[in-house]
């Protein structure tokens, strides 16, 4: 393995490592525009020029491979002068419209000019005018004047999505990024173009002018749009709540995880944040014909009616539908309450497939539940299918039915859900949103979404990953762990801890698949127990 010395610090790297990658391993930042670790190397922006000993000219760090004994310097006077000159060149035709640019605050032109530029411009010529603010797809808007032709976007549509909607036309100062033959950029990952653009040329139409980025707070999370479990950041606006149309969540951004999603997320997942604060959120407990219940009254009535139903028909008449939209901790708490506490056998989590689910070669998976794997591990054996439980309910064999978690309305016809729920004597829905389920239930109780609580999910590959609370609960919604613990206390049966971390610790102590895992060992990118080293005998 070759050794390289960068700014007087030596490191041994794998063969084939570039200078910019070796510098990154040493914690040395080399500025760049066209280089992106998820794309091929273009070497076009020249911003990453460095001085390499015994080399007569400056070399680009993104393309130059490390060789044994190489000595690199990244802050010499020659490098400093070259970077400032490159910046002046890249900004020659740039409109310098930072005050009205939506990229301000996360623009690499702004950042690098302040760190590596600060030159006195020598240009006297007028700037060239190019196309401004062109909507090129449902999610992306193009401003060609801000483009520095780094080609990250063209490489993304050529190499990642392979949809080829964008290209650079003309030559010299007149070169310009434009759609190919009026193509519409509407591939399933088009939102990633706003992520890869280092300047304000490609911006997200959804986020555009909603809130300045310096007001945003970032929370690490997991996309719940499908079983892939892509790592994301939830960006929330809590400091200027009159912006962003009053919504707390401003956007989702991909978070790098080489074992799950690389650098990307799909558009379906990216824009799924809108549902977390939508107008159809269930915000307060309600009973059929009795809206606006307090939690105390709702829990007391559920307690009384469930106790009476079991006394009349036995615990065998009780069934639970728990969709895999729930976290590992929530499913564990549900198992503790219903199976181990109340001795309910019928806990169903096997739902029909989502007719809108899509599988592709990149990230999307047809299973649109985030935790099907976790549910199957935590509730072992041969649980009944959800459709079987609904049939039993419609036949009158089930008298009390709990429906916990979202996703049924997307998979099962409304008429069938209504029929099943209307035939049982007592239907309790614990949900995040209004739906046909809450409309037909005897009681509807609001639970928090994954953006409002902490927990873990297990993706389709078996990887256990954490998500964190990004915002306070909306309305009177409560974490499901608290709701189940309150019910357990009323029925005087054991319950799982209310605290998610303690709940996961209890789960890890009882379910072999999670043995040895803690929140600390999961870290921010998760762990796949299948890939953990097996101790030698």
Coordinates of C-alpha atoms in Angstrom, one line a residue:
X1 CA 0.0 0.0 0.0
X2 CA 1.5 3.4 -1.0
X3 CA 2.4 6.0 1.5
X4 CA 1.7 9.7 0.8
X5 CA 2.7 12.8 2.7
X6 CA 0.2 15.6 2.6
X7 CA 1.0 18.9 4.3
X8 CA 3.7 17.1 6.4
X9 CA 1.3 14.3 7.5
X10 CA 1.9 10.8 6.2
X11 CA -0.8 8.1 5.6
X12 CA -0.8 4.7 4.0
X13 CA -3.7 4.2 1.6
X14 CA -5.0 1.5 -0.7
X15 CA -3.7 1.4 -4.2
X16 CA -5.9 3.5 -6.5
X17 CA -6.7 6.2 -3.9
X18 CA -6.6 9.7 -5.3
X19 CA -4.9 12.6 -3.6
X20 CA -8.2 14.2 -2.7
X21 CA -9.4 11.0 -1.1
X22 CA -6.1 10.5 0.9
X23 CA -6.4 14.1 2.1
X24 CA -9.9 13.5 3.2
X25 CA -8.7 10.5 5.3
X26 CA -6.2 12.9 6.9
X27 CA -8.9 15.4 7.6
X28 CA -7.4 17.9 5.1
X29 CA -10.0 19.7 3.0
X30 CA -9.2 20.4 -0.6
X31 CA -11.8 22.7 -2.3
X32 CA -13.6 21.2 -5.3
X33 CA -16.7 21.7 -7.5
X34 CA -16.8 18.9 -10.1
X35 CA -15.6 16.1 -7.9
X36 CA -18.4 14.1 -6.2
X37 CA -17.6 10.8 -4.6
X38 CA -20.8 9.2 -6.0
X39 CA -19.9 10.1 -9.6
X40 CA -17.1 9.6 -12.1
X41 CA -14.2 12.0 -12.1
X42 CA -14.5 14.9 -14.6
X43 CA -11.5 16.9 -13.5
X44 CA -12.9 20.0 -15.2
X45 CA -13.3 22.7 -12.5
X46 CA -9.5 22.8 -11.6
X47 CA -10.4 24.0 -8.1
X48 CA -8.6 21.1 -6.4
X49 CA -5.1 22.0 -7.8
X50 CA -2.3 21.0 -5.4
X51 CA 1.5 21.1 -5.6
X52 CA 3.2 17.7 -5.9
X53 CA 6.9 17.4 -5.3
X54 CA 9.0 16.8 -8.4
X55 CA 6.1 17.8 -10.6
X56 CA 6.7 21.0 -12.7
X57 CA 3.0 22.0 -12.7
X58 CA 0.1 22.0 -10.3
X59 CA -2.0 18.9 -10.5
X60 CA -5.7 18.2 -9.8
X61 CA -6.1 16.3 -6.6
X62 CA -9.4 14.6 -7.7
X63 CA -7.8 12.7 -10.6
X64 CA -4.2 12.2 -9.5
X65 CA -3.5 8.7 -8.0
X66 CA -1.4 8.4 -5.0
X67 CA 2.0 6.8 -5.5
X68 CA 4.4 5.6 -2.9
X69 CA 6.5 8.3 -1.5
X70 CA 4.5 11.1 -3.0
X71 CA 4.7 14.5 -1.2
X72 CA 1.7 16.9 -1.6
X73 CA 1.2 20.4 -0.4
X74 CA -2.2 22.0 -0.5
X75 CA -1.6 25.5 0.8
X76 CA 1.5 26.9 -1.0
X77 CA 1.5 30.4 -2.5
X78 CA 1.3 28.9 -6.0
X79 CA -1.8 26.9 -5.0
X80 CA -3.4 29.9 -3.3
X81 CA -2.9 32.1 -6.3
X82 CA -4.2 29.4 -8.7
X83 CA -7.4 28.9 -6.6
X84 CA -8.2 32.6 -6.6
X85 CA -7.7 32.7 -10.3
X86 CA -10.0 29.7 -10.9
X87 CA -12.6 31.4 -8.8
X88 CA -12.4 34.6 -10.8
X89 CA -12.7 32.6 -13.9
X90 CA -15.8 30.6 -12.7
X91 CA -17.4 33.8 -11.5
X92 CA -16.7 35.7 -14.8
X93 CA -20.3 35.4 -16.0
X94 CA -22.0 34.6 -12.8
X95 CA -24.7 37.2 -11.9
X96 CA -23.5 37.5 -8.3
X97 CA -27.1 37.6 -7.1
X98 CA -26.5 36.0 -3.7
X99 CA -29.1 38.2 -1.9
X100 CA -31.9 36.7 -4.0
X101 CA -30.5 33.3 -4.6
X102 CA -32.1 30.4 -2.8
X103 CA -28.7 28.6 -2.6
X104 CA -27.3 31.3 -0.4
X105 CA -26.0 29.9 2.8
X106 CA -25.1 26.5 1.3
X107 CA -23.5 27.7 -2.0
X108 CA -19.9 26.6 -2.6
X109 CA -19.2 29.7 -4.7
X110 CA -20.0 31.9 -1.7
X111 CA -18.1 29.7 0.7
X112 CA -15.0 29.2 -1.4
X113 CA -14.8 32.9 -2.4
X114 CA -14.7 33.8 1.3
X115 CA -12.2 31.1 2.1
X116 CA -10.0 31.0 -1.0
X117 CA -10.9 34.0 -3.2
X118 CA -11.2 37.5 -2.0
X119 CA -9.4 38.8 -5.2
X120 CA -9.8 42.2 -6.9
X121 CA -11.5 41.4 -10.1
X122 CA -9.6 42.3 -13.3
X123 CA -12.6 41.8 -15.6
X124 CA -13.9 44.9 -17.5
X125 CA -16.2 43.1 -20.0
X126 CA -19.9 42.8 -19.7
X127 CA -21.3 39.5 -18.4
X128 CA -23.0 37.1 -20.9
X129 CA -26.7 36.6 -20.4
X130 CA -28.1 33.1 -20.3
X131 CA -31.4 31.4 -19.6
X132 CA -33.0 32.3 -16.2
X133 CA -35.4 30.3 -14.0
X134 CA -36.5 27.6 -16.3
X135 CA -38.7 24.9 -14.8
X136 CA -37.1 21.7 -16.3
X137 CA -39.2 19.2 -14.4
X138 CA -41.8 18.9 -11.6
X139 CA -39.1 19.3 -8.9
X140 CA -36.2 21.2 -10.4
X141 CA -35.7 24.7 -11.7
X142 CA -32.6 25.8 -13.8
X143 CA -30.8 29.1 -13.7
X144 CA -28.0 28.8 -16.4
X145 CA -26.3 32.0 -15.4
X146 CA -25.4 30.6 -12.1
X147 CA -24.0 27.3 -13.6
X148 CA -20.2 26.8 -13.5
X149 CA -20.4 23.8 -15.8
X150 CA -19.0 21.3 -13.3
X151 CA -21.1 18.6 -15.0
X152 CA -22.2 16.9 -11.8
X153 CA -25.8 17.0 -13.0
X154 CA -25.1 15.6 -16.5
X155 CA -23.1 12.8 -14.9
X156 CA -25.9 12.1 -12.5
X157 CA -28.5 11.7 -15.2
X158 CA -26.0 9.7 -17.3
X159 CA -24.5 7.4 -14.7
X160 CA -27.0 7.1 -11.8
X161 CA -30.5 7.4 -13.3
X162 CA -29.4 6.8 -16.9
X163 CA -32.1 9.0 -18.2
X164 CA -29.9 11.5 -20.0
X165 CA -32.1 14.6 -19.8
X166 CA -29.4 17.2 -19.4
X167 CA -26.3 18.2 -21.5
X168 CA -23.9 21.1 -21.9
X169 CA -24.3 22.9 -25.3
X170 CA -22.1 25.4 -27.2
X171 CA -18.5 26.2 -26.5
X172 CA -16.3 28.6 -24.5
X173 CA -18.0 31.4 -22.7
X174 CA -21.3 30.5 -24.5
X175 CA -21.3 26.9 -23.1
X176 CA -24.6 26.4 -21.2
X177 CA -26.4 23.6 -19.3
X178 CA -29.9 22.9 -20.9
X179 CA -32.3 20.0 -21.2
X180 CA -31.7 17.7 -24.2
X181 CA -34.3 18.4 -27.0
X182 CA -36.8 19.9 -24.5
X183 CA -36.7 16.8 -22.3
X184 CA -38.5 17.0 -19.0
X185 CA -36.5 16.0 -15.9
X186 CA -39.0 13.9 -14.2
X187 CA -37.1 10.7 -13.4
X188 CA -37.8 9.2 -9.9
X189 CA -34.6 10.6 -8.5
X190 CA -34.7 14.1 -10.0
X191 CA -34.6 15.9 -6.6
X192 CA -31.0 14.7 -6.2
X193 CA -30.0 17.2 -8.9
X194 CA -30.5 20.0 -6.4
X195 CA -28.2 18.1 -4.0
X196 CA -25.4 17.5 -6.4
X197 CA -25.4 21.1 -7.8
X198 CA -22.7 23.0 -5.7
X199 CA -24.1 26.4 -6.7
X200 CA -27.6 27.8 -7.3
X201 CA -28.0 26.6 -10.9
X202 CA -30.4 23.7 -10.0
X203 CA -32.7 24.3 -7.1
X204 CA -35.6 22.4 -5.6
X205 CA -39.0 24.0 -6.7
X206 CA -40.6 22.7 -3.6
X207 CA -38.1 24.3 -1.2
X208 CA -37.4 27.4 -3.2
X209 CA -37.9 30.6 -1.2
X210 CA -39.7 28.9 1.6
X211 CA -37.1 29.6 4.3
X212 CA -33.4 30.5 4.5
X213 CA -31.1 27.6 5.2
X214 CA -29.4 29.3 8.1
X215 CA -32.7 29.0 10.1
X216 CA -32.9 25.3 9.6
X217 CA -32.0 22.6 12.2
X218 CA -30.9 19.1 11.1
X219 CA -32.0 15.9 12.6
X220 CA -30.8 12.5 11.5
X221 CA -33.5 10.1 10.6
X222 CA -34.6 7.2 8.4
X223 CA -37.0 7.5 5.4
X224 CA -40.2 5.5 6.1
X225 CA -41.3 5.5 2.4
X226 CA -40.2 1.9 1.8
X227 CA -38.3 -1.1 3.2
X228 CA -34.9 0.3 1.9
X229 CA -34.6 2.6 4.9
X230 CA -32.6 5.3 3.3
X231 CA -30.7 7.6 5.7
X232 CA -32.0 11.1 5.6
X233 CA -31.7 14.4 7.4
X234 CA -35.0 16.2 8.4
X235 CA -34.5 19.9 8.1
X236 CA -36.9 21.8 10.4
X237 CA -37.6 25.5 10.8
X238 CA -38.3 26.4 14.4
X239 CA -36.8 29.9 14.5
X240 CA -38.9 31.6 11.8
X241 CA -42.2 29.8 12.2
X242 CA -44.0 32.4 10.0
X243 CA -41.9 31.1 7.1
X244 CA -42.4 27.9 5.2
X245 CA -46.2 28.4 5.3
X246 CA -46.1 27.7 9.0
X247 CA -44.8 24.1 8.6
X248 CA -42.0 22.9 10.8
X249 CA -40.5 20.5 8.3
X250 CA -38.9 22.3 5.4
X251 CA -37.3 19.4 3.5
X252 CA -35.7 15.9 3.6
X253 CA -32.1 15.6 2.4
X254 CA -30.2 12.3 1.8
X255 CA -27.6 11.3 4.4
X256 CA -24.7 9.2 3.2
X257 CA -24.7 5.5 4.1
X258 CA -22.6 3.4 1.8
X259 CA -24.4 0.2 2.9
X260 CA -28.0 1.5 2.3
X261 CA -28.5 4.4 0.0
X262 CA -25.1 5.8 -0.9
X263 CA -25.6 9.5 -1.5
X264 CA -29.2 9.4 -2.9
X265 CA -32.9 9.2 -2.1
X266 CA -35.8 8.9 -4.4
X267 CA -38.3 11.7 -5.0
X268 CA -41.2 9.7 -3.4
X269 CA -39.2 9.5 -0.1
X270 CA -37.8 13.1 -0.4
X271 CA -41.3 14.7 -0.7
X272 CA -43.0 12.3 1.7
X273 CA -42.4 14.9 4.5
X274 CA -45.5 16.7 3.4
X275 CA -47.7 14.0 4.9
X276 CA -46.2 14.5 8.3
X277 CA -47.9 17.9 8.8
X278 CA -50.8 17.4 6.4
X279 CA -54.4 18.7 7.1
X280 CA -55.6 15.1 7.7
X281 CA -53.4 14.4 10.7
X282 CA -55.4 13.0 13.6
X283 CA -54.8 15.5 16.4
X284 CA -57.1 14.5 19.3
X285 CA -58.9 11.4 20.7
X286 CA -62.4 10.9 19.5
X287 CA -65.2 8.4 20.0
X288 CA -67.9 7.6 17.5
X289 CA -70.4 10.5 17.7
X290 CA -68.3 12.2 20.4
X291 CA -65.4 14.4 19.1
X292 CA -62.8 16.2 21.2
X293 CA -62.3 13.7 24.0
X294 CA -59.6 14.2 26.5
X295 CA -57.0 11.5 26.8
X296 CA -58.2 10.7 30.3
X297 CA -61.8 10.2 29.1
X298 CA -60.7 8.3 26.0
X299 CA -58.5 5.8 27.9
X300 CA -61.1 5.3 30.6
X301 CA -63.8 4.5 28.1
X302 CA -61.6 2.2 26.1
X303 CA -60.6 0.5 29.4
X304 CA -64.2 0.0 30.5
X305 CA -65.5 -1.2 27.1
X306 CA -62.6 -3.6 26.4
X307 CA -62.9 -5.1 29.9
X308 CA -66.6 -5.6 29.4
X309 CA -66.1 -7.2 26.0
X310 CA -63.5 -9.7 27.3
X311 CA -65.8 -10.6 30.2
X312 CA -68.6 -11.3 27.8
X313 CA -66.8 -13.0 25.0
X314 CA -63.4 -14.1 26.3
X315 CA -59.9 -12.9 25.3
X316 CA -60.2 -15.1 22.2
X317 CA -62.5 -12.6 20.7
X318 CA -59.8 -9.9 20.7
X319 CA -57.5 -9.3 17.7
X320 CA -54.8 -6.8 16.9
X321 CA -53.7 -5.5 13.5
X322 CA -50.3 -3.8 13.8
X323 CA -48.9 -2.6 10.5
X324 CA -45.1 -2.6 9.9
X325 CA -45.2 1.2 9.8
X326 CA -44.4 1.0 13.5
X327 CA -40.9 1.0 15.0
X328 CA -39.2 -2.0 16.6
X329 CA -39.8 -0.5 20.0
X330 CA -43.5 0.1 19.3
X331 CA -44.0 -3.5 18.0
X332 CA -42.2 -4.8 21.0
X333 CA -44.4 -2.8 23.4
X334 CA -47.4 -4.0 21.5
X335 CA -46.3 -7.6 21.9
X336 CA -45.6 -7.1 25.6
X337 CA -49.1 -5.7 26.2
X338 CA -51.3 -7.9 24.0
X339 CA -49.5 -11.2 23.7
X340 CA -47.7 -11.5 27.0
X341 CA -49.9 -9.3 29.1
X342 CA -53.5 -9.9 27.8
X343 CA -52.7 -13.3 26.2
X344 CA -54.1 -12.2 22.8
X345 CA -53.0 -14.7 20.1
X346 CA -54.3 -12.9 17.0
X347 CA -51.7 -10.2 16.3
X348 CA -51.5 -9.6 12.6
X349 CA -48.8 -7.6 10.7
X350 CA -48.8 -9.4 7.3
X351 CA -50.5 -6.8 5.0
X352 CA -51.3 -7.1 1.3
X353 CA -48.8 -5.5 -1.0
X354 CA -49.1 -1.8 -1.8
X355 CA -50.5 -1.5 -5.4
X356 CA -48.4 1.7 -5.8
X357 CA -45.2 0.1 -4.6
X358 CA -42.3 0.1 -7.2
X359 CA -39.0 -1.7 -7.3
X360 CA -36.1 -0.5 -9.4
X361 CA -32.4 -1.1 -9.7
X362 CA -31.3 1.8 -7.6
X363 CA -33.2 2.3 -4.3
X364 CA -36.9 1.9 -4.5
X365 CA -38.6 -1.2 -3.1
X366 CA -42.2 -2.4 -3.7
X367 CA -42.7 -3.0 0.1
X368 CA -43.7 0.5 1.2
X369 CA -43.6 -0.3 4.9
X370 CA -40.3 0.6 6.7
X371 CA -40.2 -2.3 9.2
X372 CA -41.6 -5.5 7.7
X373 CA -38.4 -7.3 8.6
X374 CA -38.6 -6.0 12.2
X375 CA -42.2 -7.0 12.6
X376 CA -41.6 -10.5 11.4
X377 CA -38.7 -11.0 13.9
X378 CA -40.3 -9.4 16.9
X379 CA -43.7 -11.2 16.5
X380 CA -42.5 -14.7 15.7
X381 CA -44.4 -17.8 14.7
X382 CA -47.2 -17.8 12.2
X383 CA -49.3 -14.8 12.8
X384 CA -52.6 -14.5 10.9
X385 CA -52.6 -12.3 7.8
X386 CA -54.4 -9.0 8.1
X387 CA -57.0 -10.0 5.5
X388 CA -57.7 -13.1 7.5
X389 CA -58.4 -11.0 10.6
X390 CA -60.6 -8.7 8.7
X391 CA -62.6 -11.7 7.4
X392 CA -63.0 -13.0 10.9
X393 CA -64.2 -9.5 12.0
X394 CA -66.7 -9.4 9.1
X395 CA -68.0 -12.9 10.1
X396 CA -68.6 -11.8 13.7
X397 CA -65.9 -14.1 15.2
X398 CA -63.9 -11.1 16.4
X399 CA -65.7 -8.8 18.9
X400 CA -62.8 -6.4 19.7
X401 CA -60.3 -5.2 17.2
X402 CA -57.3 -2.9 17.6
X403 CA -55.9 -1.3 14.4
X404 CA -52.5 0.3 15.2
X405 CA -50.3 2.0 12.6
X406 CA -50.9 3.4 9.2
X407 CA -51.0 1.9 5.7
X408 CA -54.1 -0.2 5.6
X409 CA -56.2 2.3 3.6
X410 CA -53.6 2.2 0.8
X411 CA -53.8 -1.6 0.5
X412 CA -57.3 -2.7 1.3
X413 CA -60.5 -1.4 -0.3
X414 CA -62.5 1.1 1.8
X415 CA -65.7 -0.9 1.6
X416 CA -64.0 -4.0 3.0
X417 CA -62.4 -2.0 5.9
X418 CA -65.7 -0.4 6.7
X419 CA -67.6 -3.7 6.6
X420 CA -65.1 -5.4 8.9
X421 CA -64.9 -2.5 11.4
X422 CA -68.7 -2.0 11.5
X423 CA -69.3 -5.7 12.3
X424 CA -67.1 -5.8 15.5
X425 CA -68.6 -4.6 18.7
X426 CA -65.6 -2.5 19.6
X427 CA -62.9 -1.1 17.2
X428 CA -60.1 1.0 18.5
X429 CA -57.9 2.8 16.0
X430 CA -54.5 4.2 17.1
X431 CA -53.4 6.2 14.1
X432 CA -51.4 9.2 12.9
X433 CA -53.9 10.3 10.2
X434 CA -57.7 10.4 9.6
X435 CA -58.7 7.6 7.2
X436 CA -61.5 5.2 6.6
X437 CA -60.2 3.2 9.6
X438 CA -60.6 6.1 12.1
X439 CA -64.0 7.0 10.6
X440 CA -65.3 3.5 11.1
X441 CA -63.7 2.9 14.5
X442 CA -65.5 3.1 17.9
X443 CA -62.5 5.0 19.3
X444 CA -59.7 6.9 17.4
X445 CA -56.6 7.9 19.3
X446 CA -53.8 10.0 17.8
X447 CA -50.2 8.7 17.9
X448 CA -47.1 10.6 16.8
X449 CA -45.3 10.0 13.5
X450 CA -41.7 9.0 13.2
X451 CA -40.6 12.6 12.9
X452 CA -42.0 13.3 16.4
X453 CA -40.5 10.4 18.3
X454 CA -37.3 8.3 18.6
X455 CA -36.8 4.7 17.7
X456 CA -35.4 2.1 15.3
X457 CA -36.5 0.2 12.3
X458 CA -35.1 -2.8 10.5
X459 CA -34.8 -2.6 6.8
X460 CA -35.3 -5.3 4.2
X461 CA -31.7 -6.4 4.4
X462 CA -31.9 -6.8 8.2
X463 CA -30.0 -3.6 9.1
X464 CA -31.2 -2.0 12.3
X465 CA -31.2 1.8 12.1
X466 CA -32.0 4.7 14.5
X467 CA -34.2 7.7 13.9
X468 CA -34.5 10.8 16.2
X469 CA -37.3 13.1 17.1
X470 CA -37.2 16.2 14.8
X471 CA -40.2 18.1 16.1
X472 CA -42.7 18.1 19.0
X473 CA -45.9 16.1 18.7
X474 CA -48.7 17.8 16.8
X475 CA -51.9 18.5 18.6
X476 CA -52.7 16.0 21.4
X477 CA -50.9 13.1 19.6
X478 CA -48.8 11.0 21.9
X479 CA -46.0 8.4 21.4
X480 CA -47.4 4.9 21.0
X481 CA -45.2 3.7 23.8
X482 CA -47.0 6.0 26.3
X483 CA -50.4 5.0 25.0
X484 CA -49.7 1.3 25.4
X485 CA -48.1 1.8 28.8
X486 CA -51.2 3.7 30.0
X487 CA -53.5 0.9 28.8
X488 CA -51.3 -1.7 30.4
X489 CA -51.5 0.2 33.7
X490 CA -55.3 0.2 33.6
X491 CA -55.5 -3.5 32.8
X492 CA -52.8 -4.2 35.4
X493 CA -50.6 -6.2 33.0
X494 CA -46.8 -5.7 32.4
X495 CA -45.8 -3.2 29.8
X496 CA -42.6 -2.2 28.0
X497 CA -40.7 0.9 29.2
X498 CA -42.0 4.2 28.0
X499 CA -38.5 5.4 27.2
X500 CA -37.4 4.2 23.7
X501 CA -33.8 3.4 24.6
X502 CA -34.9 1.3 27.6
X503 CA -37.5 -0.3 25.5
X504 CA -34.9 -1.3 22.9
X505 CA -32.6 -2.6 25.6
X506 CA -35.5 -4.9 26.8
X507 CA -36.1 -6.0 23.2
X508 CA -32.5 -6.8 22.7
X509 CA -32.5 -8.8 25.8
X510 CA -35.4 -11.0 24.7
X511 CA -35.3 -11.3 20.9
X512 CA -32.2 -13.1 19.7
X513 CA -31.8 -11.1 16.4
X514 CA -31.2 -7.9 18.4
X515 CA -29.0 -9.5 21.0
X516 CA -26.0 -7.3 22.0
X517 CA -27.3 -4.2 20.2
X518 CA -27.8 -0.9 22.0
X519 CA -28.5 2.6 20.8
X520 CA -24.8 3.3 21.2
X521 CA -23.7 0.4 19.0
X522 CA -26.2 1.3 16.3
X523 CA -24.7 4.8 16.0
X524 CA -26.0 7.0 13.3
X525 CA -25.7 4.5 10.4
X526 CA -27.0 1.4 12.0
X527 CA -25.8 -2.2 12.2
X528 CA -26.8 -5.4 10.4
X529 CA -26.6 -8.3 12.9
X530 CA -26.2 -10.7 10.0
X531 CA -22.9 -9.1 9.1
X532 CA -21.5 -8.8 12.6
X533 CA -18.4 -10.9 13.3
X534 CA -19.1 -14.2 14.9
X535 CA -16.7 -14.8 17.9
X536 CA -14.4 -17.8 17.3
X537 CA -15.0 -20.8 19.5

